[in-house]
């Protein structure tokens, strides 16, 4: 028996979402007996772009697990400080992508995508992320796995771009920063006359970009979606869940498109226990360890359900 042509889609979700995905990927590859680095296509958005790049550079899930557990003697990443903290630095003057708002007025992009263009320039220091990517990918080069697609939004056109697939000659370190350019938190990335923001402002996963490919099976991990939504009491958590419902609807639509095209989809979202661990701020590094430990418990049943669905 040969493996199907398989894509791995890793969604946005900041530091907490990355921890959840690492625990879930570990469970997934054990149950499938398949190394996730062998995916025919790797798609990553925001935090998922970081993980897709690491996998595309042949960094093992076992090494990522050791990093999450604090067991690596040498690690190019500080989980507590390198993402900028739970509260980002005060942004600087200037809009992240004013043209996005104009696209929204014309109905070319979704309202939430348009509104993010009015957010100010983030000021989180992206050098630690550049250093992380440069530790596994030669600076100035692309990911060794050629079919690594990192998703961002072009603020001029309002369209999603897939670095690594589209004809944009951007090195991996800059592409990861572009995919992770959360409006108001991280600075937009300018390259060859264009400005790019976090791909998550358009889609939490961008699984639909596989349409038209020869992929037979897509594994979709979406930390910002949930098929099992809870009802928290906290007002801030209620706001987070409203955003999550919006993101879930996008993933629902993309998954339906893939299935209608004959692609088998294995979809895994956080469950109620994971959502309780996330809280309302997925940027908060203080939540990372709790999220990771929770996901190490919940990933088994979640992956089993997904594989038998």
PDB file of C-alpha atoms in Angstrom:
ATOM      1  CA  UNK A   1       0.000   0.000   0.000  1.00  0.00           C
ATOM      2  CA  UNK A   2       1.291   3.446  -0.860  1.00  0.00           C
ATOM      3  CA  UNK A   3       0.529   6.638   1.047  1.00  0.00           C
ATOM      4  CA  UNK A   4      -1.938   8.991  -0.647  1.00  0.00           C
ATOM      5  CA  UNK A   5      -0.634  12.300  -1.920  1.00  0.00           C
ATOM      6  CA  UNK A   6      -1.046  14.186   1.309  1.00  0.00           C
ATOM      7  CA  UNK A   7      -0.997  17.843   2.340  1.00  0.00           C
ATOM      8  CA  UNK A   8      -0.533  19.161   5.869  1.00  0.00           C
ATOM      9  CA  UNK A   9      -2.297  22.445   6.613  1.00  0.00           C
ATOM     10  CA  UNK A  10      -1.205  24.272   9.789  1.00  0.00           C
ATOM     11  CA  UNK A  11      -3.291  27.242  10.874  1.00  0.00           C
ATOM     12  CA  UNK A  12      -2.833  30.476  12.777  1.00  0.00           C
ATOM     13  CA  UNK A  13      -3.046  30.656  16.557  1.00  0.00           C
ATOM     14  CA  UNK A  14       0.027  32.437  17.961  1.00  0.00           C
ATOM     15  CA  UNK A  15       2.162  30.886  20.700  1.00  0.00           C
ATOM     16  CA  UNK A  16      -0.715  28.877  22.209  1.00  0.00           C
ATOM     17  CA  UNK A  17      -1.837  27.566  18.840  1.00  0.00           C
ATOM     18  CA  UNK A  18       1.691  26.445  18.007  1.00  0.00           C
ATOM     19  CA  UNK A  19       1.931  24.459  21.265  1.00  0.00           C
ATOM     20  CA  UNK A  20      -1.427  22.804  20.578  1.00  0.00           C
ATOM     21  CA  UNK A  21      -0.409  21.893  17.031  1.00  0.00           C
ATOM     22  CA  UNK A  22       2.907  20.344  18.096  1.00  0.00           C
ATOM     23  CA  UNK A  23       1.175  18.032  20.584  1.00  0.00           C
ATOM     24  CA  UNK A  24      -1.486  17.162  18.003  1.00  0.00           C
ATOM     25  CA  UNK A  25       1.058  16.492  15.239  1.00  0.00           C
ATOM     26  CA  UNK A  26       2.920  14.115  17.535  1.00  0.00           C
ATOM     27  CA  UNK A  27      -0.233  12.101  18.141  1.00  0.00           C
ATOM     28  CA  UNK A  28      -1.163  12.224  14.473  1.00  0.00           C
ATOM     29  CA  UNK A  29       2.099  10.846  13.154  1.00  0.00           C
ATOM     30  CA  UNK A  30       2.128   8.075  15.755  1.00  0.00           C
ATOM     31  CA  UNK A  31      -1.367   6.908  14.833  1.00  0.00           C
ATOM     32  CA  UNK A  32      -0.731   7.158  11.097  1.00  0.00           C
ATOM     33  CA  UNK A  33       2.769   5.678  11.287  1.00  0.00           C
ATOM     34  CA  UNK A  34       3.786   8.557   9.058  1.00  0.00           C
ATOM     35  CA  UNK A  35       6.411  11.273   9.458  1.00  0.00           C
ATOM     36  CA  UNK A  36       4.612  14.614   9.052  1.00  0.00           C
ATOM     37  CA  UNK A  37       7.746  16.032   7.384  1.00  0.00           C
ATOM     38  CA  UNK A  38       6.945  13.778   4.419  1.00  0.00           C
ATOM     39  CA  UNK A  39       3.802  15.711   3.455  1.00  0.00           C
ATOM     40  CA  UNK A  40       3.720  16.421  -0.268  1.00  0.00           C
ATOM     41  CA  UNK A  41       2.601  19.995   0.437  1.00  0.00           C
ATOM     42  CA  UNK A  42       3.063  21.958   3.653  1.00  0.00           C
ATOM     43  CA  UNK A  43       0.764  24.962   4.103  1.00  0.00           C
ATOM     44  CA  UNK A  44       1.347  27.289   7.057  1.00  0.00           C
ATOM     45  CA  UNK A  45      -0.357  30.459   8.222  1.00  0.00           C
ATOM     46  CA  UNK A  46       1.113  32.695  10.947  1.00  0.00           C
ATOM     47  CA  UNK A  47       2.148  30.355  13.792  1.00  0.00           C
ATOM     48  CA  UNK A  48       1.484  27.536  11.350  1.00  0.00           C
ATOM     49  CA  UNK A  49       3.984  29.137   8.954  1.00  0.00           C
ATOM     50  CA  UNK A  50       6.675  28.833  11.614  1.00  0.00           C
ATOM     51  CA  UNK A  51       5.896  25.151  12.127  1.00  0.00           C
ATOM     52  CA  UNK A  52       5.612  24.432   8.385  1.00  0.00           C
ATOM     53  CA  UNK A  53       9.022  26.002   7.840  1.00  0.00           C
ATOM     54  CA  UNK A  54      10.591  23.971  10.634  1.00  0.00           C
ATOM     55  CA  UNK A  55       9.077  20.775   9.242  1.00  0.00           C
ATOM     56  CA  UNK A  56      10.128  21.741   5.725  1.00  0.00           C
ATOM     57  CA  UNK A  57      13.682  22.155   7.031  1.00  0.00           C
ATOM     58  CA  UNK A  58      13.493  18.583   8.450  1.00  0.00           C
ATOM     59  CA  UNK A  59      13.146  19.577  12.114  1.00  0.00           C
ATOM     60  CA  UNK A  60      11.425  16.619  13.775  1.00  0.00           C
ATOM     61  CA  UNK A  61       8.302  16.721  15.899  1.00  0.00           C
ATOM     62  CA  UNK A  62      10.347  14.984  18.586  1.00  0.00           C
ATOM     63  CA  UNK A  63      12.692  17.984  18.696  1.00  0.00           C
ATOM     64  CA  UNK A  64       9.746  20.389  18.864  1.00  0.00           C
ATOM     65  CA  UNK A  65       8.289  18.373  21.737  1.00  0.00           C
ATOM     66  CA  UNK A  66      11.601  18.569  23.586  1.00  0.00           C
ATOM     67  CA  UNK A  67      11.619  22.329  23.068  1.00  0.00           C
ATOM     68  CA  UNK A  68       8.099  22.638  24.468  1.00  0.00           C
ATOM     69  CA  UNK A  69       9.158  20.606  27.506  1.00  0.00           C
ATOM     70  CA  UNK A  70      12.312  22.667  28.052  1.00  0.00           C
ATOM     71  CA  UNK A  71      14.518  19.633  27.447  1.00  0.00           C
ATOM     72  CA  UNK A  72      16.746  21.037  24.686  1.00  0.00           C
ATOM     73  CA  UNK A  73      20.192  22.123  25.825  1.00  0.00           C
ATOM     74  CA  UNK A  74      20.500  24.329  22.763  1.00  0.00           C
ATOM     75  CA  UNK A  75      17.399  26.052  21.468  1.00  0.00           C
ATOM     76  CA  UNK A  76      17.173  29.096  19.233  1.00  0.00           C
ATOM     77  CA  UNK A  77      13.860  30.163  20.720  1.00  0.00           C
ATOM     78  CA  UNK A  78      12.709  31.468  24.101  1.00  0.00           C
ATOM     79  CA  UNK A  79       9.050  30.531  24.480  1.00  0.00           C
ATOM     80  CA  UNK A  80       8.492  33.137  27.188  1.00  0.00           C
ATOM     81  CA  UNK A  81       9.945  36.221  25.510  1.00  0.00           C
ATOM     82  CA  UNK A  82      10.544  35.808  21.795  1.00  0.00           C
ATOM     83  CA  UNK A  83       6.934  36.277  20.659  1.00  0.00           C
ATOM     84  CA  UNK A  84       6.700  39.658  22.400  1.00  0.00           C
ATOM     85  CA  UNK A  85       4.562  38.772  25.412  1.00  0.00           C
ATOM     86  CA  UNK A  86       0.840  38.735  26.199  1.00  0.00           C
ATOM     87  CA  UNK A  87       0.566  42.508  25.727  1.00  0.00           C
ATOM     88  CA  UNK A  88       2.389  43.737  22.610  1.00  0.00           C
ATOM     89  CA  UNK A  89       4.379  46.983  22.642  1.00  0.00           C
ATOM     90  CA  UNK A  90       2.515  50.177  21.837  1.00  0.00           C
ATOM     91  CA  UNK A  91       2.108  50.401  18.047  1.00  0.00           C
ATOM     92  CA  UNK A  92       3.562  53.242  16.044  1.00  0.00           C
ATOM     93  CA  UNK A  93       1.670  55.731  13.912  1.00  0.00           C
ATOM     94  CA  UNK A  94       0.544  54.586  10.499  1.00  0.00           C
ATOM     95  CA  UNK A  95      -2.060  52.118   9.238  1.00  0.00           C
ATOM     96  CA  UNK A  96      -1.157  48.503   8.609  1.00  0.00           C
ATOM     97  CA  UNK A  97      -2.895  48.417   5.238  1.00  0.00           C
ATOM     98  CA  UNK A  98      -5.272  51.247   4.379  1.00  0.00           C
ATOM     99  CA  UNK A  99      -5.987  49.800   0.923  1.00  0.00           C
ATOM    100  CA  UNK A 100      -7.495  46.728   2.562  1.00  0.00           C
ATOM    101  CA  UNK A 101     -10.248  48.922   3.994  1.00  0.00           C
ATOM    102  CA  UNK A 102     -10.989  50.309   0.536  1.00  0.00           C
ATOM    103  CA  UNK A 103     -11.209  46.764  -0.795  1.00  0.00           C
ATOM    104  CA  UNK A 104     -13.707  46.070   1.973  1.00  0.00           C
ATOM    105  CA  UNK A 105     -15.882  49.019   0.963  1.00  0.00           C
ATOM    106  CA  UNK A 106     -16.003  47.575  -2.557  1.00  0.00           C
ATOM    107  CA  UNK A 107     -16.842  44.116  -1.225  1.00  0.00           C
ATOM    108  CA  UNK A 108     -13.602  42.593  -2.484  1.00  0.00           C
ATOM    109  CA  UNK A 109     -12.541  41.307   0.946  1.00  0.00           C
ATOM    110  CA  UNK A 110     -14.424  40.257   4.073  1.00  0.00           C
ATOM    111  CA  UNK A 111     -15.337  43.016   6.573  1.00  0.00           C
ATOM    112  CA  UNK A 112     -13.003  41.682   9.282  1.00  0.00           C
ATOM    113  CA  UNK A 113     -10.118  41.568   6.812  1.00  0.00           C
ATOM    114  CA  UNK A 114     -10.862  45.142   5.790  1.00  0.00           C
ATOM    115  CA  UNK A 115     -10.967  46.405   9.379  1.00  0.00           C
ATOM    116  CA  UNK A 116      -7.527  44.976  10.135  1.00  0.00           C
ATOM    117  CA  UNK A 117      -6.098  47.297   7.518  1.00  0.00           C
ATOM    118  CA  UNK A 118      -7.028  50.245   9.760  1.00  0.00           C
ATOM    119  CA  UNK A 119      -5.037  48.897  12.691  1.00  0.00           C
ATOM    120  CA  UNK A 120      -1.711  50.631  13.445  1.00  0.00           C
ATOM    121  CA  UNK A 121       1.747  49.278  12.698  1.00  0.00           C
ATOM    122  CA  UNK A 122       2.781  46.689  15.259  1.00  0.00           C
ATOM    123  CA  UNK A 123       6.161  47.015  16.904  1.00  0.00           C
ATOM    124  CA  UNK A 124       6.979  43.511  18.134  1.00  0.00           C
ATOM    125  CA  UNK A 125      10.644  42.737  17.531  1.00  0.00           C
ATOM    126  CA  UNK A 126      10.741  40.049  14.825  1.00  0.00           C
ATOM    127  CA  UNK A 127      14.491  39.438  15.023  1.00  0.00           C
ATOM    128  CA  UNK A 128      14.121  36.391  17.321  1.00  0.00           C
ATOM    129  CA  UNK A 129      11.825  34.787  14.755  1.00  0.00           C
ATOM    130  CA  UNK A 130      14.282  35.621  11.980  1.00  0.00           C
ATOM    131  CA  UNK A 131      17.037  34.008  14.060  1.00  0.00           C
ATOM    132  CA  UNK A 132      14.946  30.872  14.580  1.00  0.00           C
ATOM    133  CA  UNK A 133      14.309  30.442  10.862  1.00  0.00           C
ATOM    134  CA  UNK A 134      17.924  31.252  10.000  1.00  0.00           C
ATOM    135  CA  UNK A 135      19.026  28.458  12.329  1.00  0.00           C
ATOM    136  CA  UNK A 136      17.376  25.860  10.065  1.00  0.00           C
ATOM    137  CA  UNK A 137      17.199  27.562   6.645  1.00  0.00           C
ATOM    138  CA  UNK A 138      20.187  29.229   4.986  1.00  0.00           C
ATOM    139  CA  UNK A 139      19.581  33.006   5.259  1.00  0.00           C
ATOM    140  CA  UNK A 140      18.326  34.405   1.981  1.00  0.00           C
ATOM    141  CA  UNK A 141      17.141  30.980   0.773  1.00  0.00           C
ATOM    142  CA  UNK A 142      13.834  29.130   0.617  1.00  0.00           C
ATOM    143  CA  UNK A 143      12.797  26.125   2.679  1.00  0.00           C
ATOM    144  CA  UNK A 144      14.484  22.837   1.616  1.00  0.00           C
ATOM    145  CA  UNK A 145      11.008  21.288   1.159  1.00  0.00           C
ATOM    146  CA  UNK A 146      10.128  23.103  -2.060  1.00  0.00           C
ATOM    147  CA  UNK A 147       6.356  22.685  -1.637  1.00  0.00           C
ATOM    148  CA  UNK A 148       6.229  24.708   1.560  1.00  0.00           C
ATOM    149  CA  UNK A 149       3.559  27.383   1.133  1.00  0.00           C
ATOM    150  CA  UNK A 150       3.489  30.250   3.635  1.00  0.00           C
ATOM    151  CA  UNK A 151       0.324  32.347   3.516  1.00  0.00           C
ATOM    152  CA  UNK A 152       0.067  36.130   3.823  1.00  0.00           C
ATOM    153  CA  UNK A 153      -2.246  38.876   2.551  1.00  0.00           C
ATOM    154  CA  UNK A 154      -1.101  41.485   0.032  1.00  0.00           C
ATOM    155  CA  UNK A 155      -2.537  44.748   1.377  1.00  0.00           C
ATOM    156  CA  UNK A 156      -2.573  46.360  -2.076  1.00  0.00           C
ATOM    157  CA  UNK A 157      -4.584  43.677  -3.851  1.00  0.00           C
ATOM    158  CA  UNK A 158      -6.384  42.269  -0.801  1.00  0.00           C
ATOM    159  CA  UNK A 159      -5.556  38.774  -2.031  1.00  0.00           C
ATOM    160  CA  UNK A 160      -3.865  35.907  -0.260  1.00  0.00           C
ATOM    161  CA  UNK A 161      -0.437  34.937  -1.506  1.00  0.00           C
ATOM    162  CA  UNK A 162       1.351  31.649  -0.979  1.00  0.00           C
ATOM    163  CA  UNK A 163       5.095  32.218  -0.718  1.00  0.00           C
ATOM    164  CA  UNK A 164       6.764  29.102  -2.066  1.00  0.00           C
ATOM    165  CA  UNK A 165       4.033  28.577  -4.642  1.00  0.00           C
ATOM    166  CA  UNK A 166       3.460  32.003  -6.171  1.00  0.00           C
ATOM    167  CA  UNK A 167       6.087  33.824  -8.191  1.00  0.00           C
ATOM    168  CA  UNK A 168       7.409  35.974  -5.336  1.00  0.00           C
ATOM    169  CA  UNK A 169      11.113  35.651  -4.637  1.00  0.00           C
ATOM    170  CA  UNK A 170      11.086  36.198  -0.866  1.00  0.00           C
ATOM    171  CA  UNK A 171      13.474  34.332   1.480  1.00  0.00           C
ATOM    172  CA  UNK A 172      11.983  32.051   4.107  1.00  0.00           C
ATOM    173  CA  UNK A 173      12.874  34.230   7.099  1.00  0.00           C
ATOM    174  CA  UNK A 174      10.991  37.233   5.664  1.00  0.00           C
ATOM    175  CA  UNK A 175       8.086  35.089   4.436  1.00  0.00           C
ATOM    176  CA  UNK A 176       7.519  33.682   7.916  1.00  0.00           C
ATOM    177  CA  UNK A 177       7.487  37.207   9.347  1.00  0.00           C
ATOM    178  CA  UNK A 178       5.012  38.283   6.650  1.00  0.00           C
ATOM    179  CA  UNK A 179       2.701  35.375   7.422  1.00  0.00           C
ATOM    180  CA  UNK A 180       2.983  36.225  11.149  1.00  0.00           C
ATOM    181  CA  UNK A 181       2.464  40.003  10.721  1.00  0.00           C
ATOM    182  CA  UNK A 182      -0.523  40.290  13.056  1.00  0.00           C
ATOM    183  CA  UNK A 183      -2.019  43.789  12.518  1.00  0.00           C
ATOM    184  CA  UNK A 184      -1.377  46.062  15.481  1.00  0.00           C
ATOM    185  CA  UNK A 185       1.034  43.541  16.997  1.00  0.00           C
ATOM    186  CA  UNK A 186       3.766  42.719  14.476  1.00  0.00           C
ATOM    187  CA  UNK A 187       5.056  45.042  11.750  1.00  0.00           C
ATOM    188  CA  UNK A 188       3.882  44.567   8.152  1.00  0.00           C
ATOM    189  CA  UNK A 189       6.530  43.166   5.835  1.00  0.00           C
ATOM    190  CA  UNK A 190       7.440  45.189   2.772  1.00  0.00           C
ATOM    191  CA  UNK A 191       9.033  43.425  -0.153  1.00  0.00           C
ATOM    192  CA  UNK A 192       9.604  44.479  -3.748  1.00  0.00           C
ATOM    193  CA  UNK A 193       7.051  47.281  -3.534  1.00  0.00           C
ATOM    194  CA  UNK A 194       4.305  45.248  -1.824  1.00  0.00           C
ATOM    195  CA  UNK A 195       3.175  45.122   1.811  1.00  0.00           C
ATOM    196  CA  UNK A 196       2.103  41.879   3.488  1.00  0.00           C
ATOM    197  CA  UNK A 197       0.112  41.058   6.619  1.00  0.00           C
ATOM    198  CA  UNK A 198      -0.750  37.886   8.539  1.00  0.00           C
ATOM    199  CA  UNK A 199      -2.584  35.391   6.330  1.00  0.00           C
ATOM    200  CA  UNK A 200      -4.930  34.701   9.230  1.00  0.00           C
ATOM    201  CA  UNK A 201      -6.795  37.955   8.601  1.00  0.00           C
ATOM    202  CA  UNK A 202      -8.265  36.283   5.503  1.00  0.00           C
ATOM    203  CA  UNK A 203      -8.386  32.620   6.552  1.00  0.00           C
ATOM    204  CA  UNK A 204      -7.243  30.717   9.635  1.00  0.00           C
ATOM    205  CA  UNK A 205      -5.993  27.846   7.467  1.00  0.00           C
ATOM    206  CA  UNK A 206      -6.226  28.551   3.695  1.00  0.00           C
ATOM    207  CA  UNK A 207      -6.888  24.875   3.045  1.00  0.00           C
ATOM    208  CA  UNK A 208      -8.840  25.852  -0.078  1.00  0.00           C
ATOM    209  CA  UNK A 209      -5.564  26.733  -1.814  1.00  0.00           C
ATOM    210  CA  UNK A 210      -5.203  22.987  -2.396  1.00  0.00           C
ATOM    211  CA  UNK A 211      -8.072  23.079  -4.896  1.00  0.00           C
ATOM    212  CA  UNK A 212      -6.741  22.245  -8.341  1.00  0.00           C
ATOM    213  CA  UNK A 213      -3.739  20.365  -6.952  1.00  0.00           C
ATOM    214  CA  UNK A 214      -3.183  16.611  -7.230  1.00  0.00           C
ATOM    215  CA  UNK A 215      -3.520  16.146  -3.460  1.00  0.00           C
ATOM    216  CA  UNK A 216      -5.697  13.195  -2.423  1.00  0.00           C
ATOM    217  CA  UNK A 217      -5.782  13.803   1.346  1.00  0.00           C
ATOM    218  CA  UNK A 218      -5.521  16.984   3.414  1.00  0.00           C
ATOM    219  CA  UNK A 219      -4.807  17.063   7.139  1.00  0.00           C
ATOM    220  CA  UNK A 220      -6.057  20.378   8.520  1.00  0.00           C
ATOM    221  CA  UNK A 221      -5.138  21.645  11.986  1.00  0.00           C
ATOM    222  CA  UNK A 222      -7.012  24.846  12.844  1.00  0.00           C
ATOM    223  CA  UNK A 223      -6.266  26.236  16.333  1.00  0.00           C
ATOM    224  CA  UNK A 224      -8.498  29.275  15.738  1.00  0.00           C
ATOM    225  CA  UNK A 225     -11.547  27.167  14.838  1.00  0.00           C
ATOM    226  CA  UNK A 226     -13.566  24.747  16.940  1.00  0.00           C
ATOM    227  CA  UNK A 227     -16.295  22.257  16.126  1.00  0.00           C
ATOM    228  CA  UNK A 228     -17.023  21.942  19.879  1.00  0.00           C
ATOM    229  CA  UNK A 229     -17.522  25.466  21.161  1.00  0.00           C
ATOM    230  CA  UNK A 230     -17.953  26.117  24.887  1.00  0.00           C
ATOM    231  CA  UNK A 231     -19.832  29.038  26.487  1.00  0.00           C
ATOM    232  CA  UNK A 232     -17.469  30.860  28.881  1.00  0.00           C
ATOM    233  CA  UNK A 233     -18.600  33.426  31.420  1.00  0.00           C
ATOM    234  CA  UNK A 234     -15.765  35.883  30.967  1.00  0.00           C
ATOM    235  CA  UNK A 235     -16.732  38.845  28.722  1.00  0.00           C
ATOM    236  CA  UNK A 236     -13.308  38.751  27.055  1.00  0.00           C
ATOM    237  CA  UNK A 237     -13.623  35.030  26.421  1.00  0.00           C
ATOM    238  CA  UNK A 238     -17.077  35.605  24.909  1.00  0.00           C
ATOM    239  CA  UNK A 239     -15.528  38.078  22.460  1.00  0.00           C
ATOM    240  CA  UNK A 240     -12.835  35.529  21.604  1.00  0.00           C
ATOM    241  CA  UNK A 241     -15.496  32.896  20.940  1.00  0.00           C
ATOM    242  CA  UNK A 242     -17.331  35.239  18.548  1.00  0.00           C
ATOM    243  CA  UNK A 243     -14.125  35.618  16.549  1.00  0.00           C
ATOM    244  CA  UNK A 244     -13.615  31.859  16.755  1.00  0.00           C
ATOM    245  CA  UNK A 245     -17.111  31.212  15.361  1.00  0.00           C
ATOM    246  CA  UNK A 246     -16.280  33.479  12.434  1.00  0.00           C
ATOM    247  CA  UNK A 247     -13.020  31.582  11.847  1.00  0.00           C
ATOM    248  CA  UNK A 248     -14.785  28.231  12.192  1.00  0.00           C
ATOM    249  CA  UNK A 249     -17.255  29.158   9.453  1.00  0.00           C
ATOM    250  CA  UNK A 250     -14.332  29.866   7.102  1.00  0.00           C
ATOM    251  CA  UNK A 251     -12.717  26.496   7.856  1.00  0.00           C
ATOM    252  CA  UNK A 252     -16.097  24.760   7.450  1.00  0.00           C
ATOM    253  CA  UNK A 253     -16.427  26.291   3.993  1.00  0.00           C
ATOM    254  CA  UNK A 254     -12.893  25.368   2.936  1.00  0.00           C
ATOM    255  CA  UNK A 255     -13.244  21.786   4.155  1.00  0.00           C
ATOM    256  CA  UNK A 256     -16.527  21.436   2.258  1.00  0.00           C
ATOM    257  CA  UNK A 257     -14.848  22.696  -0.915  1.00  0.00           C
ATOM    258  CA  UNK A 258     -12.059  20.145  -0.621  1.00  0.00           C
ATOM    259  CA  UNK A 259     -14.456  17.289   0.027  1.00  0.00           C
ATOM    260  CA  UNK A 260     -16.642  18.321  -2.899  1.00  0.00           C
ATOM    261  CA  UNK A 261     -13.494  18.178  -5.039  1.00  0.00           C
ATOM    262  CA  UNK A 262     -12.902  14.559  -3.961  1.00  0.00           C
ATOM    263  CA  UNK A 263     -10.129  15.270  -1.456  1.00  0.00           C
ATOM    264  CA  UNK A 264     -10.329  13.380   1.815  1.00  0.00           C
ATOM    265  CA  UNK A 265     -10.040  15.799   4.747  1.00  0.00           C
ATOM    266  CA  UNK A 266      -8.805  14.925   8.230  1.00  0.00           C
ATOM    267  CA  UNK A 267      -9.722  17.973  10.289  1.00  0.00           C
ATOM    268  CA  UNK A 268      -8.672  18.547  13.896  1.00  0.00           C
ATOM    269  CA  UNK A 269      -9.773  21.544  15.964  1.00  0.00           C
ATOM    270  CA  UNK A 270      -9.375  22.325  19.683  1.00  0.00           C
ATOM    271  CA  UNK A 271     -12.049  20.915  21.983  1.00  0.00           C
ATOM    272  CA  UNK A 272     -13.567  22.412  25.152  1.00  0.00           C
ATOM    273  CA  UNK A 273     -10.627  21.445  27.386  1.00  0.00           C
ATOM    274  CA  UNK A 274      -8.212  23.046  24.936  1.00  0.00           C
ATOM    275  CA  UNK A 275     -10.306  26.213  24.753  1.00  0.00           C
ATOM    276  CA  UNK A 276     -10.276  26.486  28.547  1.00  0.00           C
ATOM    277  CA  UNK A 277      -6.482  26.209  28.449  1.00  0.00           C
ATOM    278  CA  UNK A 278      -6.231  28.832  25.689  1.00  0.00           C
ATOM    279  CA  UNK A 279      -8.240  31.437  27.595  1.00  0.00           C
ATOM    280  CA  UNK A 280      -9.036  34.581  25.617  1.00  0.00           C
ATOM    281  CA  UNK A 281      -5.514  35.639  24.625  1.00  0.00           C
ATOM    282  CA  UNK A 282      -3.604  33.186  22.442  1.00  0.00           C
ATOM    283  CA  UNK A 283      -0.643  35.589  22.372  1.00  0.00           C
ATOM    284  CA  UNK A 284      -0.022  35.001  26.076  1.00  0.00           C
ATOM    285  CA  UNK A 285       3.147  32.892  26.490  1.00  0.00           C
ATOM    286  CA  UNK A 286       2.157  32.175  30.099  1.00  0.00           C
ATOM    287  CA  UNK A 287      -0.605  29.956  28.667  1.00  0.00           C
ATOM    288  CA  UNK A 288       1.717  27.931  26.465  1.00  0.00           C
ATOM    289  CA  UNK A 289       2.725  25.244  28.958  1.00  0.00           C
ATOM    290  CA  UNK A 290      -0.853  24.676  30.096  1.00  0.00           C
ATOM    291  CA  UNK A 291      -2.061  24.468  26.490  1.00  0.00           C
ATOM    292  CA  UNK A 292       0.694  22.019  25.586  1.00  0.00           C
ATOM    293  CA  UNK A 293       0.064  19.736  28.565  1.00  0.00           C
ATOM    294  CA  UNK A 294      -3.686  19.791  27.946  1.00  0.00           C
ATOM    295  CA  UNK A 295      -3.224  18.987  24.261  1.00  0.00           C
ATOM    296  CA  UNK A 296      -0.961  16.048  25.114  1.00  0.00           C
ATOM    297  CA  UNK A 297      -4.043  14.555  26.814  1.00  0.00           C
ATOM    298  CA  UNK A 298      -6.762  15.667  24.414  1.00  0.00           C
ATOM    299  CA  UNK A 299      -4.897  15.003  21.159  1.00  0.00           C
ATOM    300  CA  UNK A 300      -5.325  11.224  21.291  1.00  0.00           C
ATOM    301  CA  UNK A 301      -9.142  11.185  21.300  1.00  0.00           C
ATOM    302  CA  UNK A 302      -9.298  14.164  18.919  1.00  0.00           C
ATOM    303  CA  UNK A 303      -7.043  12.506  16.345  1.00  0.00           C
ATOM    304  CA  UNK A 304      -8.893   9.199  16.680  1.00  0.00           C
ATOM    305  CA  UNK A 305     -12.225  10.912  16.011  1.00  0.00           C
ATOM    306  CA  UNK A 306     -10.786  12.728  13.003  1.00  0.00           C
ATOM    307  CA  UNK A 307      -9.302   9.570  11.490  1.00  0.00           C
ATOM    308  CA  UNK A 308     -12.560   7.620  11.798  1.00  0.00           C
ATOM    309  CA  UNK A 309     -14.905  10.423  10.711  1.00  0.00           C
TER     310      UNK A 309
END
